[in-house]
PDB file of C-alpha atoms in Angstrom:
ATOM      1  CA  MET A  86     -34.529-114.006-180.860  1.00 39.00           C
ATOM      2  CA  SER A  87     -34.472-114.883-184.555  1.00 39.00           C
ATOM      3  CA  SER A  88     -37.476-112.733-185.473  1.00 52.00           C
ATOM      4  CA  ASN A  89     -38.530-109.420-184.009  1.00 54.00           C
ATOM      5  CA  LEU A  90     -42.197-110.281-184.417  1.00 77.00           C
ATOM      6  CA  LEU A  91     -43.482-110.719-180.878  1.00 91.00           C
ATOM      7  CA  ALA A  92     -47.162-110.544-179.867  1.00 91.00           C
ATOM      8  CA  GLY A  93     -47.868-109.478-183.444  1.00 92.00           C
ATOM      9  CA  ILE A  94     -45.541-106.455-183.192  1.00 95.00           C
ATOM     10  CA  ASP A  95     -42.581-105.893-185.519  1.00 95.00           C
ATOM     11  CA  PHE A  96     -40.053-104.299-183.183  1.00 96.00           C
ATOM     12  CA  HIS A  97     -37.936-103.281-186.206  1.00 95.00           C
ATOM     13  CA  ALA A  98     -40.560-100.620-187.033  1.00 94.00           C
ATOM     14  CA  PRO A  99     -40.213 -96.935-186.037  1.00 93.00           C
ATOM     15  CA  SER A 100     -41.126 -96.187-182.422  1.00 92.00           C
ATOM     16  CA  GLU A 101     -44.321 -94.276-183.230  1.00 94.00           C
ATOM     17  CA  LEU A 102     -45.673 -97.304-185.124  1.00 96.00           C
ATOM     18  CA  VAL A 103     -44.638 -99.748-182.406  1.00 97.00           C
ATOM     19  CA  ALA A 104     -46.176 -97.487-179.731  1.00 97.00           C
ATOM     20  CA  ARG A 105     -49.510 -97.501-181.569  1.00 97.00           C
ATOM     21  CA  GLN A 106     -49.397-101.273-182.195  1.00 96.00           C
ATOM     22  CA  LEU A 107     -48.652-102.052-178.543  1.00 98.00           C
ATOM     23  CA  ILE A 108     -52.040-100.706-177.448  1.00 98.00           C
ATOM     24  CA  GLY A 109     -54.098-103.715-176.375  1.00 98.00           C
ATOM     25  CA  VAL A 110     -51.112-106.072-176.070  1.00 98.00           C
ATOM     26  CA  THR A 111     -50.980-107.953-172.762  1.00 98.00           C
ATOM     27  CA  VAL A 112     -47.695-107.746-170.859  1.00 98.00           C
ATOM     28  CA  LEU A 113     -46.907-109.861-167.823  1.00 98.00           C
ATOM     29  CA  VAL A 114     -43.822-109.804-165.622  1.00 98.00           C
ATOM     30  CA  ASP A 115     -43.553-113.009-163.580  1.00 98.00           C
ATOM     31  CA  GLY A 116     -47.245-113.605-164.273  1.00 98.00           C
ATOM     32  CA  VAL A 117     -48.383-110.153-163.092  1.00 98.00           C
ATOM     33  CA  GLY A 118     -49.708-107.467-165.446  1.00 98.00           C
ATOM     34  CA  GLY A 119     -52.422-106.536-167.883  1.00 98.00           C
ATOM     35  CA  ARG A 120     -53.396-104.911-171.142  1.00 98.00           C
ATOM     36  CA  ILE A 121     -51.336-101.960-172.388  1.00 98.00           C
ATOM     37  CA  VAL A 122     -53.639 -98.932-172.669  1.00 98.00           C
ATOM     38  CA  GLU A 123     -51.136 -96.055-172.993  1.00 98.00           C
ATOM     39  CA  THR A 124     -47.686 -95.654-174.570  1.00 98.00           C
ATOM     40  CA  GLU A 125     -45.294 -92.934-175.707  1.00 94.00           C
ATOM     41  CA  ALA A 126     -42.811 -93.149-178.589  1.00 91.00           C
ATOM     42  CA  TYR A 127     -39.232 -91.832-178.466  1.00 82.00           C
ATOM     43  CA  ASP A 128     -36.582 -91.802-181.209  1.00 84.00           C
ATOM     44  CA  ARG A 129     -32.919 -90.781-181.370  1.00 72.00           C
ATOM     45  CA  GLU A 130     -33.856 -87.858-183.656  1.00 74.00           C
ATOM     46  CA  ASP A 131     -36.348 -86.645-181.033  1.00 71.00           C
ATOM     47  CA  PRO A 132     -34.978 -84.007-178.586  1.00 60.00           C
ATOM     48  CA  ALA A 133     -37.249 -85.404-175.823  1.00 59.00           C
ATOM     49  CA  SER A 134     -35.637 -88.863-176.098  1.00 60.00           C
ATOM     50  CA  HIS A 135     -32.962 -90.229-173.767  1.00 61.00           C
ATOM     51  CA  ALA A 136     -31.204 -91.410-176.945  1.00 64.00           C
ATOM     52  CA  TYR A 137     -30.969 -87.925-178.488  1.00 55.00           C
ATOM     53  CA  SER A 138     -27.417 -87.229-177.268  1.00 78.00           C
ATOM     54  CA  GLY A 139     -26.137 -90.719-178.032  1.00 71.00           C
ATOM     55  CA  PRO A 140     -25.326 -93.751-175.894  1.00 75.00           C
ATOM     56  CA  THR A 141     -24.579 -93.351-172.175  1.00 75.00           C
ATOM     57  CA  ASP A 142     -24.319 -95.701-169.201  1.00 79.00           C
ATOM     58  CA  ARG A 143     -27.976 -94.890-168.420  1.00 76.00           C
ATOM     59  CA  ASN A 144     -29.492 -95.395-171.899  1.00 77.00           C
ATOM     60  CA  PHE A 145     -27.252 -98.061-173.470  1.00 71.00           C
ATOM     61  CA  ALA A 146     -30.155-100.546-173.652  1.00 83.00           C
ATOM     62  CA  MET A 147     -32.020 -98.174-176.029  1.00 83.00           C
ATOM     63  CA  PHE A 148     -29.217 -98.755-178.540  1.00 81.00           C
ATOM     64  CA  GLY A 149     -29.348-102.525-178.126  1.00 87.00           C
ATOM     65  CA  PRO A 150     -31.375-105.069-180.028  1.00 93.00           C
ATOM     66  CA  PRO A 151     -35.106-104.532-180.612  1.00 95.00           C
ATOM     67  CA  ALA A 152     -37.666-106.313-178.402  1.00 96.00           C
ATOM     68  CA  HIS A 153     -35.635-105.764-175.241  1.00 95.00           C
ATOM     69  CA  ALA A 154     -36.408-103.737-172.133  1.00 96.00           C
ATOM     70  CA  TYR A 155     -34.941-100.329-171.370  1.00 93.00           C
ATOM     71  CA  VAL A 156     -35.512 -99.560-167.683  1.00 95.00           C
ATOM     72  CA  TYR A 157     -34.487 -96.260-166.140  1.00 90.00           C
ATOM     73  CA  ARG A 158     -35.198 -94.312-162.976  1.00 88.00           C
ATOM     74  CA  SER A 159     -37.273 -91.143-163.345  1.00 83.00           C
ATOM     75  CA  TYR A 160     -36.648 -88.237-160.972  1.00 77.00           C
ATOM     76  CA  GLY A 161     -34.470 -90.591-158.903  1.00 76.00           C
ATOM     77  CA  ILE A 162     -37.636 -92.243-157.576  1.00 87.00           C
ATOM     78  CA  HIS A 163     -39.666 -94.307-160.077  1.00 92.00           C
ATOM     79  CA  TRP A 164     -38.601 -97.044-162.474  1.00 96.00           C
ATOM     80  CA  CYS A 165     -39.933 -96.706-166.039  1.00 94.00           C
ATOM     81  CA  LEU A 166     -40.267 -99.541-168.573  1.00 97.00           C
ATOM     82  CA  ASN A 167     -39.616 -99.051-172.283  1.00 95.00           C
ATOM     83  CA  PHE A 168     -39.557-101.507-175.172  1.00 97.00           C
ATOM     84  CA  VAL A 169     -36.622-100.999-177.565  1.00 94.00           C
ATOM     85  CA  CYS A 170     -37.415-100.889-181.278  1.00 95.00           C
ATOM     86  CA  MET A 171     -35.862-100.204-184.707  1.00 87.00           C
ATOM     87  CA  GLU A 172     -32.472-101.674-185.589  1.00 84.00           C
ATOM     88  CA  GLU A 173     -29.701-102.231-183.066  1.00 83.00           C
ATOM     89  CA  GLY A 174     -27.649 -99.071-182.615  1.00 75.00           C
ATOM     90  CA  HIS A 175     -30.449 -96.658-183.607  1.00 80.00           C
ATOM     91  CA  GLY A 176     -31.722 -95.625-180.169  1.00 84.00           C
ATOM     92  CA  ALA A 177     -35.528 -95.796-180.113  1.00 88.00           C
ATOM     93  CA  GLY A 178     -38.067 -97.040-177.622  1.00 92.00           C
ATOM     94  CA  VAL A 179     -41.632 -97.016-176.399  1.00 96.00           C
ATOM     95  CA  LEU A 180     -42.475 -95.994-172.840  1.00 95.00           C
ATOM     96  CA  ILE A 181     -45.208 -98.183-171.365  1.00 98.00           C
ATOM     97  CA  ARG A 182     -47.298 -95.502-169.601  1.00 95.00           C
ATOM     98  CA  ALA A 183     -50.343 -97.417-168.335  1.00 98.00           C
ATOM     99  CA  LEU A 184     -51.948-100.840-168.136  1.00 98.00           C
ATOM    100  CA  GLU A 185     -55.407-102.099-167.415  1.00 98.00           C
ATOM    101  CA  PRO A 186     -54.527-104.389-164.493  1.00 98.00           C
ATOM    102  CA  VAL A 187     -55.804-107.898-165.203  1.00 98.00           C
ATOM    103  CA  THR A 188     -53.559-110.628-163.753  1.00 98.00           C
ATOM    104  CA  GLY A 189     -52.051-110.753-160.265  1.00 98.00           C
ATOM    105  CA  LEU A 190     -54.231-108.005-158.793  1.00 98.00           C
ATOM    106  CA  GLU A 191     -53.528-108.969-155.167  1.00 98.00           C
ATOM    107  CA  THR A 192     -49.776-108.878-155.814  1.00 98.00           C
ATOM    108  CA  MET A 193     -50.107-105.460-157.470  1.00 98.00           C
ATOM    109  CA  ARG A 194     -52.258-104.131-154.603  1.00 98.00           C
ATOM    110  CA  ALA A 195     -49.680-105.303-152.052  1.00 98.00           C
ATOM    111  CA  ARG A 196     -46.760-103.794-153.990  1.00 98.00           C
ATOM    112  CA  ARG A 197     -48.588-100.491-154.469  1.00 98.00           C
ATOM    113  CA  GLY A 198     -50.192-100.411-151.004  1.00 98.00           C
ATOM    114  CA  THR A 199     -53.647 -99.583-152.357  1.00 97.00           C
ATOM    115  CA  GLN A 200     -56.971-101.267-152.997  1.00 97.00           C
ATOM    116  CA  ASP A 201     -57.853 -98.682-155.678  1.00 97.00           C
ATOM    117  CA  ASP A 202     -57.285-100.613-158.903  1.00 97.00           C
ATOM    118  CA  TRP A 203     -56.995 -97.397-160.979  1.00 97.00           C
ATOM    119  CA  LEU A 204     -53.934 -96.444-158.912  1.00 97.00           C
ATOM    120  CA  LEU A 205     -52.143 -99.715-159.679  1.00 98.00           C
ATOM    121  CA  CYS A 206     -50.857 -99.078-163.222  1.00 98.00           C
ATOM    122  CA  SER A 207     -52.084 -95.586-164.251  1.00 97.00           C
ATOM    123  CA  GLY A 208     -48.630 -94.143-164.849  1.00 95.00           C
ATOM    124  CA  PRO A 209     -45.176 -95.487-165.708  1.00 95.00           C
ATOM    125  CA  GLY A 210     -43.800 -95.437-162.154  1.00 96.00           C
ATOM    126  CA  LYS A 211     -46.925 -97.004-160.662  1.00 97.00           C
ATOM    127  CA  LEU A 212     -46.921 -99.663-163.371  1.00 97.00           C
ATOM    128  CA  CYS A 213     -43.308-100.653-162.661  1.00 97.00           C
ATOM    129  CA  GLN A 214     -43.898-100.828-158.919  1.00 98.00           C
ATOM    130  CA  ALA A 215     -47.040-102.951-159.437  1.00 98.00           C
ATOM    131  CA  LEU A 216     -45.230-105.338-161.816  1.00 98.00           C
ATOM    132  CA  GLY A 217     -41.995-105.469-159.806  1.00 98.00           C
ATOM    133  CA  VAL A 218     -39.916-103.944-162.626  1.00 98.00           C
ATOM    134  CA  THR A 219     -36.470-102.661-161.593  1.00 97.00           C
ATOM    135  CA  ARG A 220     -33.163-101.866-163.268  1.00 96.00           C
ATOM    136  CA  ALA A 221     -32.372-105.594-163.024  1.00 97.00           C
ATOM    137  CA  LEU A 222     -34.567-106.054-166.148  1.00 98.00           C
ATOM    138  CA  ASN A 223     -32.694-103.426-168.187  1.00 96.00           C
ATOM    139  CA  GLY A 224     -31.604-104.993-171.486  1.00 95.00           C
ATOM    140  CA  HIS A 225     -33.666-108.151-170.875  1.00 96.00           C
ATOM    141  CA  ALA A 226     -35.274-109.787-173.927  1.00 97.00           C
ATOM    142  CA  LEU A 227     -39.055-109.418-174.036  1.00 97.00           C
ATOM    143  CA  ASP A 228     -39.507-112.960-175.373  1.00 96.00           C
ATOM    144  CA  THR A 229     -37.982-114.615-172.294  1.00 97.00           C
ATOM    145  CA  ALA A 230     -39.012-114.931-168.646  1.00 97.00           C
ATOM    146  CA  PRO A 231     -39.956-112.999-166.642  1.00 98.00           C
ATOM    147  CA  PHE A 232     -41.658-111.216-169.571  1.00 98.00           C
ATOM    148  CA  GLU A 233     -44.645-112.605-171.427  1.00 97.00           C
ATOM    149  CA  LEU A 234     -46.437-110.709-174.201  1.00 97.00           C
ATOM    150  CA  ALA A 235     -49.718-111.696-175.862  1.00 97.00           C
ATOM    151  CA  PRO A 236     -51.272-110.077-178.957  1.00 97.00           C
ATOM    152  CA  ALA A 237     -53.961-107.411-178.762  1.00 96.00           C
ATOM    153  CA  PRO A 238     -57.486-108.447-179.644  1.00 95.00           C
ATOM    154  CA  ALA A 239     -58.798-107.401-183.060  1.00 93.00           C
ATOM    155  CA  GLY A 240     -60.619-104.103-183.455  1.00 93.00           C
ATOM    156  CA  ILE A 241     -58.574-101.960-181.069  1.00 94.00           C
ATOM    157  CA  GLU A 242     -59.277 -98.236-181.525  1.00 97.00           C
ATOM    158  CA  VAL A 243     -56.236 -96.091-180.775  1.00 97.00           C
ATOM    159  CA  VAL A 244     -56.188 -92.359-180.016  1.00 97.00           C
ATOM    160  CA  SER A 245     -53.131 -90.093-179.947  1.00 95.00           C
ATOM    161  CA  GLY A 246     -51.977 -86.799-178.530  1.00 90.00           C
ATOM    162  CA  PRO A 247     -48.959 -84.967-177.108  1.00 85.00           C
ATOM    163  CA  ARG A 248     -46.659 -86.755-174.684  1.00 74.00           C
ATOM    164  CA  ILE A 249     -46.733 -85.988-170.949  1.00 78.00           C
ATOM    165  CA  GLY A 250     -44.098 -84.567-168.620  1.00 72.00           C
ATOM    166  CA  ILE A 251     -41.506 -83.474-171.166  1.00 67.00           C
ATOM    167  CA  SER A 252     -40.069 -80.043-171.929  1.00 61.00           C
ATOM    168  CA  LYS A 253     -38.863 -80.602-175.525  1.00 69.00           C
ATOM    169  CA  ALA A 254     -40.896 -81.582-178.598  1.00 66.00           C
ATOM    170  CA  ILE A 255     -44.010 -81.182-176.454  1.00 71.00           C
ATOM    171  CA  ASP A 256     -46.374 -80.940-179.427  1.00 78.00           C
ATOM    172  CA  VAL A 257     -45.303 -84.199-181.081  1.00 73.00           C
ATOM    173  CA  PRO A 258     -48.423 -86.447-180.977  1.00 81.00           C
ATOM    174  CA  TRP A 259     -46.568 -89.607-179.952  1.00 79.00           C
ATOM    175  CA  ARG A 260     -48.682 -90.523-176.935  1.00 92.00           C
ATOM    176  CA  PHE A 261     -51.082 -93.348-177.815  1.00 97.00           C
ATOM    177  CA  GLY A 262     -53.983 -94.802-175.897  1.00 97.00           C
ATOM    178  CA  LEU A 263     -56.861 -97.210-176.019  1.00 98.00           C
ATOM    179  CA  ALA A 264     -59.925 -95.148-176.973  1.00 97.00           C
ATOM    180  CA  GLY A 265     -62.308 -94.749-174.042  1.00 96.00           C
ATOM    181  CA  SER A 266     -60.087 -96.569-171.538  1.00 97.00           C
ATOM    182  CA  ARG A 267     -60.536 -95.512-167.921  1.00 96.00           C
ATOM    183  CA  TRP A 268     -57.087 -96.937-167.115  1.00 97.00           C
ATOM    184  CA  VAL A 269     -54.919 -94.286-168.871  1.00 97.00           C
ATOM    185  CA  SER A 270     -52.813 -91.970-166.702  1.00 94.00           C
ATOM    186  CA  ARG A 271     -54.541 -88.865-168.061  1.00 92.00           C
ATOM    187  CA  PRO A 272     -57.504 -88.550-170.401  1.00 90.00           C
ATOM    188  CA  PHE A 273     -56.904 -87.837-174.081  1.00 90.00           C
ATOM    189  CA  ARG A 274     -58.429 -84.638-175.462  1.00 81.00           C
TER     190      ARG A 274
END
């Protein structure tokens, strides 16, 4: 990719800026997905980040080029999708926490085994299962199939608060969401 501007996002920016700008962006994987309504930012200088201790076999994609996927397994059960940002070698990314499901609903319902649309993408593990994201997409460029990103509409209002499910840097307000969205994993205070 010659430019890191994708869907109106400059993936060379710091993770907390990219995380905020991703709210409202549409992400599809093989034509299935929706609008991003919740993200979390992580940076190598952040003790809650997988990149904090440097590159490993698990997190090597975080140190790769911006606008690529970093996919890891959480608790040995759920896949989680992150978008790498900043310059190559830095180690920063944005966890995609929740989507408003829009495209491919029947496929998502079948993959998730539920007819409750809120349960399709209201958390990072659910989202990956609904979209069919696995480790096979780790390091994959976001500007090539199976990924497709489209810009957020104008006038998006973003809220922020502390991240979820971490034990370090718990007060850092790097969780971002679409104001008033019913699709987030947990309400913002």
